[in-house]
Amino acid sequence: MSKKQERKKRRARVAQSGAARSARLQGHTEDANERYRSEYAVRGARSNRFMLVRYLSALIFFLNISWLTILFVARSWGIVVPLVGFAASGVALIECMVSVSRDHERLKYAEVFYPASAVMYVLAAVITLVAGKDLIFPFLSEGIYGVALCVFCIAVEAIVYRRLWKIRHHTDKRYARYAQVSADAAQSS
């Protein structure tokens, strides 16, 4: 098939999809369109409340995946530390995705796993200072870099935990916008 024929087919598909979309929208009233708009506005406002939690959890998640992979190759018992961090951030990511689609404000598993993960990082930092870097950070040249990594992870998890607390108690900055959009959506329904 020549390029000209491919372009012609593609244009025909685009025209068909546009016609199908306009036919689909003809059955909708203006009220239905407004309802969809308000529903997506509420979902967007809810999603914005959890944005920092999602992004920082993803940072910790991928950091722990790489750390876990290196320790798995090195066959070290220190694999437990990134495994707990991986589980905590994975649970938080899943709960954030669920909370956006449903009206959940409390991430109960993340609120349990993040402090447990922070305790593991504290233990990892102490073990690295006392016993050396070989158990938990065999890939680093000096143990102090491992301690700095643990302190960084603890700080990020503290920020996430604080944000989860603020969301649960409605003291986060984006709650006012979420409440306004939710009230507007309830009035239009």
mmCIF file of C-alpha atoms in Angstrom:
data_model
loop_
_atom_site.group_PDB
_atom_site.id
_atom_site.type_symbol
_atom_site.label_atom_id
_atom_site.label_comp_id
_atom_site.label_asym_id
_atom_site.label_seq_id
_atom_site.Cartn_x
_atom_site.Cartn_y
_atom_site.Cartn_z
ATOM 1 C CA MET A 1 0.000 0.000 0.000
ATOM 2 C CA SER A 2 1.403 3.372 -0.968
ATOM 3 C CA LYS A 3 1.810 6.277 1.409
ATOM 4 C CA LYS A 4 -0.898 8.192 -0.410
ATOM 5 C CA GLN A 5 -3.383 5.366 0.139
ATOM 6 C CA GLU A 6 -2.384 5.111 3.811
ATOM 7 C CA ARG A 7 -3.004 8.833 4.294
ATOM 8 C CA LYS A 8 -6.363 8.523 2.572
ATOM 9 C CA LYS A 9 -7.372 5.650 4.873
ATOM 10 C CA ARG A 10 -6.202 7.557 7.933
ATOM 11 C CA ARG A 11 -8.233 10.620 6.925
ATOM 12 C CA ALA A 12 -11.295 8.437 6.418
ATOM 13 C CA ARG A 13 -10.855 6.900 9.895
ATOM 14 C CA VAL A 14 -10.490 10.320 11.472
ATOM 15 C CA ALA A 15 -13.600 11.543 9.679
ATOM 16 C CA GLN A 16 -15.536 8.471 10.828
ATOM 17 C CA SER A 17 -14.424 8.886 14.425
ATOM 18 C CA GLY A 18 -15.408 12.566 14.330
ATOM 19 C CA ALA A 19 -18.814 11.680 12.911
ATOM 20 C CA ALA A 20 -19.275 8.966 15.541
ATOM 21 C CA ARG A 21 -18.322 11.385 18.298
ATOM 22 C CA SER A 22 -20.748 14.051 17.111
ATOM 23 C CA ALA A 23 -23.512 11.435 16.781
ATOM 24 C CA ARG A 24 -22.771 10.268 20.300
ATOM 25 C CA LEU A 25 -22.922 13.807 21.665
ATOM 26 C CA GLN A 26 -26.190 14.629 19.875
ATOM 27 C CA GLY A 27 -28.111 12.442 22.306
ATOM 28 C CA HIS A 28 -26.675 14.291 25.296
ATOM 29 C CA THR A 29 -28.409 17.281 26.669
ATOM 30 C CA GLU A 30 -26.637 20.333 27.948
ATOM 31 C CA ASP A 31 -27.390 19.180 31.511
ATOM 32 C CA ALA A 32 -25.568 15.909 30.935
ATOM 33 C CA ASN A 33 -22.554 17.738 29.542
ATOM 34 C CA GLU A 34 -22.547 20.062 32.559
ATOM 35 C CA ARG A 35 -22.797 17.080 34.883
ATOM 36 C CA TYR A 36 -19.789 15.445 33.214
ATOM 37 C CA ARG A 37 -17.848 18.694 33.432
ATOM 38 C CA SER A 38 -18.574 19.084 37.127
ATOM 39 C CA GLU A 39 -17.745 15.417 37.784
ATOM 40 C CA TYR A 40 -14.362 15.800 36.116
ATOM 41 C CA ALA A 41 -13.742 19.064 37.968
ATOM 42 C CA VAL A 42 -14.328 17.296 41.293
ATOM 43 C CA ARG A 43 -12.065 14.431 40.248
ATOM 44 C CA GLY A 44 -9.362 16.889 39.180
ATOM 45 C CA ALA A 45 -9.572 18.807 42.455
ATOM 46 C CA ARG A 46 -9.395 15.537 44.396
ATOM 47 C CA SER A 47 -6.420 14.441 42.307
ATOM 48 C CA ASN A 48 -4.601 17.718 42.974
ATOM 49 C CA ARG A 49 -4.869 17.169 46.724
ATOM 50 C CA PHE A 50 -2.848 13.949 46.438
ATOM 51 C CA MET A 51 -0.359 15.167 43.824
ATOM 52 C CA LEU A 52 2.614 15.640 46.171
ATOM 53 C CA VAL A 53 1.937 12.269 47.802
ATOM 54 C CA ARG A 54 1.881 10.567 44.397
ATOM 55 C CA TYR A 55 5.066 12.150 43.105
ATOM 56 C CA LEU A 56 7.117 11.698 46.261
ATOM 57 C CA SER A 57 5.866 8.127 46.624
ATOM 58 C CA ALA A 58 6.940 7.465 43.041
ATOM 59 C CA LEU A 59 10.377 8.921 43.817
ATOM 60 C CA ILE A 60 10.802 6.635 46.826
ATOM 61 C CA PHE A 61 9.325 3.706 44.863
ATOM 62 C CA PHE A 62 11.852 3.939 42.022
ATOM 63 C CA LEU A 63 14.733 4.713 44.359
ATOM 64 C CA ASN A 64 13.921 1.559 46.314
ATOM 65 C CA ILE A 65 13.542 -0.510 43.134
ATOM 66 C CA SER A 66 17.058 0.408 42.036
ATOM 67 C CA TRP A 67 18.462 -0.130 45.527
ATOM 68 C CA LEU A 68 16.622 -3.463 45.774
ATOM 69 C CA THR A 69 18.008 -4.591 42.421
ATOM 70 C CA ILE A 70 21.581 -3.767 43.393
ATOM 71 C CA LEU A 71 21.276 -5.557 46.742
ATOM 72 C CA PHE A 72 19.622 -8.554 45.050
ATOM 73 C CA VAL A 73 22.602 -8.888 42.720
ATOM 74 C CA ALA A 74 25.003 -8.444 45.657
ATOM 75 C CA ARG A 75 23.107 -11.126 47.666
ATOM 76 C CA SER A 76 23.023 -9.020 50.809
ATOM 77 C CA TRP A 77 20.758 -9.416 53.838
ATOM 78 C CA GLY A 78 20.250 -5.671 53.744
ATOM 79 C CA ILE A 79 17.654 -6.266 51.025
ATOM 80 C CA VAL A 80 14.971 -5.998 53.726
ATOM 81 C CA VAL A 81 15.354 -2.214 54.033
ATOM 82 C CA PRO A 82 14.580 -1.290 50.401
ATOM 83 C CA LEU A 83 11.953 -4.040 50.303
ATOM 84 C CA VAL A 84 9.996 -2.353 53.119
ATOM 85 C CA GLY A 85 10.394 1.054 51.461
ATOM 86 C CA PHE A 86 9.304 -0.433 48.140
ATOM 87 C CA ALA A 87 6.190 -1.936 49.761
ATOM 88 C CA ALA A 88 5.329 1.302 51.590
ATOM 89 C CA SER A 89 5.613 3.504 48.526
ATOM 90 C CA GLY A 90 3.854 0.946 46.328
ATOM 91 C CA VAL A 91 0.910 0.775 48.715
ATOM 92 C CA ALA A 92 0.766 4.577 48.853
ATOM 93 C CA LEU A 93 0.770 4.819 45.060
ATOM 94 C CA ILE A 94 -2.027 2.278 44.727
ATOM 95 C CA GLU A 95 -4.081 3.955 47.444
ATOM 96 C CA CYS A 96 -3.602 7.360 45.789
ATOM 97 C CA MET A 97 -4.922 6.011 42.505
ATOM 98 C CA VAL A 98 -7.921 4.494 44.278
ATOM 99 C CA SER A 99 -8.578 7.682 46.244
ATOM 100 C CA VAL A 100 -8.789 9.717 43.046
ATOM 101 C CA SER A 101 -11.475 7.465 41.582
ATOM 102 C CA ARG A 102 -13.383 7.220 44.860
ATOM 103 C CA ASP A 103 -14.038 9.739 47.580
ATOM 104 C CA HIS A 104 -11.412 8.554 50.075
ATOM 105 C CA GLU A 105 -9.377 11.026 52.048
ATOM 106 C CA ARG A 106 -7.622 8.669 54.402
ATOM 107 C CA LEU A 107 -4.947 6.353 53.082
ATOM 108 C CA LYS A 108 -4.986 3.951 56.001
ATOM 109 C CA TYR A 109 -2.340 1.512 54.741
ATOM 110 C CA ALA A 110 0.059 4.262 53.678
ATOM 111 C CA GLU A 111 -0.305 5.883 57.102
ATOM 112 C CA VAL A 112 0.896 2.618 58.662
ATOM 113 C CA PHE A 113 3.581 1.668 56.144
ATOM 114 C CA TYR A 114 5.351 5.033 55.931
ATOM 115 C CA PRO A 115 6.266 5.217 59.646
ATOM 116 C CA ALA A 116 7.388 1.560 59.506
ATOM 117 C CA SER A 117 9.524 2.365 56.498
ATOM 118 C CA ALA A 118 10.996 5.419 58.246
ATOM 119 C CA VAL A 119 11.938 3.211 61.217
ATOM 120 C CA MET A 120 13.668 0.825 58.797
ATOM 121 C CA TYR A 121 15.641 3.730 57.320
ATOM 122 C CA VAL A 122 16.684 4.863 60.808
ATOM 123 C CA LEU A 123 17.847 1.326 61.579
ATOM 124 C CA ALA A 124 19.695 1.190 58.258
ATOM 125 C CA ALA A 125 21.468 4.469 59.028
ATOM 126 C CA VAL A 126 22.450 3.270 62.516
ATOM 127 C CA ILE A 127 23.648 -0.103 61.206
ATOM 128 C CA THR A 128 25.656 1.647 58.501
ATOM 129 C CA LEU A 129 27.321 3.925 61.058
ATOM 130 C CA VAL A 130 28.035 1.095 63.514
ATOM 131 C CA ALA A 131 28.772 -1.937 61.329
ATOM 132 C CA GLY A 132 29.930 -0.286 58.132
ATOM 133 C CA LYS A 133 28.510 0.073 54.674
ATOM 134 C CA ASP A 134 29.007 -3.493 53.452
ATOM 135 C CA LEU A 135 25.706 -4.946 54.675
ATOM 136 C CA ILE A 136 23.249 -2.374 53.349
ATOM 137 C CA PHE A 137 25.281 -0.223 50.954
ATOM 138 C CA PRO A 138 27.946 -2.455 49.360
ATOM 139 C CA PHE A 139 27.827 -0.350 46.190
ATOM 140 C CA LEU A 140 28.905 2.938 47.826
ATOM 141 C CA SER A 141 32.481 4.056 48.377
ATOM 142 C CA GLU A 142 31.803 5.451 51.864
ATOM 143 C CA GLY A 143 29.153 4.690 54.476
ATOM 144 C CA ILE A 144 28.289 8.334 55.041
ATOM 145 C CA TYR A 145 26.654 8.435 51.594
ATOM 146 C CA GLY A 146 24.373 5.613 52.692
ATOM 147 C CA VAL A 147 23.454 7.497 55.841
ATOM 148 C CA ALA A 148 22.725 10.578 53.715
ATOM 149 C CA LEU A 149 20.481 8.458 51.475
ATOM 150 C CA CYS A 150 18.614 7.158 54.535
ATOM 151 C CA VAL A 151 18.185 10.687 55.910
ATOM 152 C CA PHE A 152 16.888 11.833 52.509
ATOM 153 C CA CYS A 153 14.356 8.975 52.420
ATOM 154 C CA ILE A 154 13.246 9.730 55.985
ATOM 155 C CA ALA A 155 12.761 13.412 55.101
ATOM 156 C CA VAL A 156 10.716 12.578 51.997
ATOM 157 C CA GLU A 157 8.568 10.114 53.929
ATOM 158 C CA ALA A 158 8.038 12.679 56.689
ATOM 159 C CA ILE A 159 6.821 15.170 54.072
ATOM 160 C CA VAL A 160 4.443 12.564 52.628
ATOM 161 C CA TYR A 161 3.165 11.581 56.062
ATOM 162 C CA ARG A 162 2.603 15.233 56.976
ATOM 163 C CA ARG A 163 0.671 15.794 53.750
ATOM 164 C CA LEU A 164 -1.479 12.717 54.436
ATOM 165 C CA TRP A 165 -2.220 14.079 57.915
ATOM 166 C CA LYS A 166 -3.208 17.467 56.461
ATOM 167 C CA ILE A 167 -5.469 15.851 53.866
ATOM 168 C CA ARG A 168 -7.187 13.736 56.499
ATOM 169 C CA HIS A 169 -7.785 16.762 58.760
ATOM 170 C CA HIS A 170 -8.782 19.098 55.875
ATOM 171 C CA THR A 171 -5.979 21.561 56.572
ATOM 172 C CA ASP A 172 -4.182 21.233 53.233
ATOM 173 C CA LYS A 173 -4.062 24.227 50.890
ATOM 174 C CA ARG A 174 -6.071 22.548 48.161
ATOM 175 C CA TYR A 175 -9.000 21.555 50.358
ATOM 176 C CA ALA A 176 -10.751 24.908 49.897
ATOM 177 C CA ARG A 177 -10.745 24.479 46.119
ATOM 178 C CA TYR A 178 -11.911 20.872 46.443
ATOM 179 C CA ALA A 179 -14.755 21.881 48.781
ATOM 180 C CA GLN A 180 -15.819 24.689 46.440
ATOM 181 C CA VAL A 181 -15.821 22.440 43.358
ATOM 182 C CA SER A 182 -17.679 19.701 45.255
ATOM 183 C CA ALA A 183 -20.314 22.175 46.452
ATOM 184 C CA ASP A 184 -20.742 23.559 42.931
ATOM 185 C CA ALA A 185 -21.118 20.035 41.557
ATOM 186 C CA ALA A 186 -23.693 19.175 44.223
ATOM 187 C CA GLN A 187 -25.702 22.306 43.396
ATOM 188 C CA SER A 188 -25.695 21.600 39.669
ATOM 189 C CA SER A 189 -26.871 18.011 40.182
#
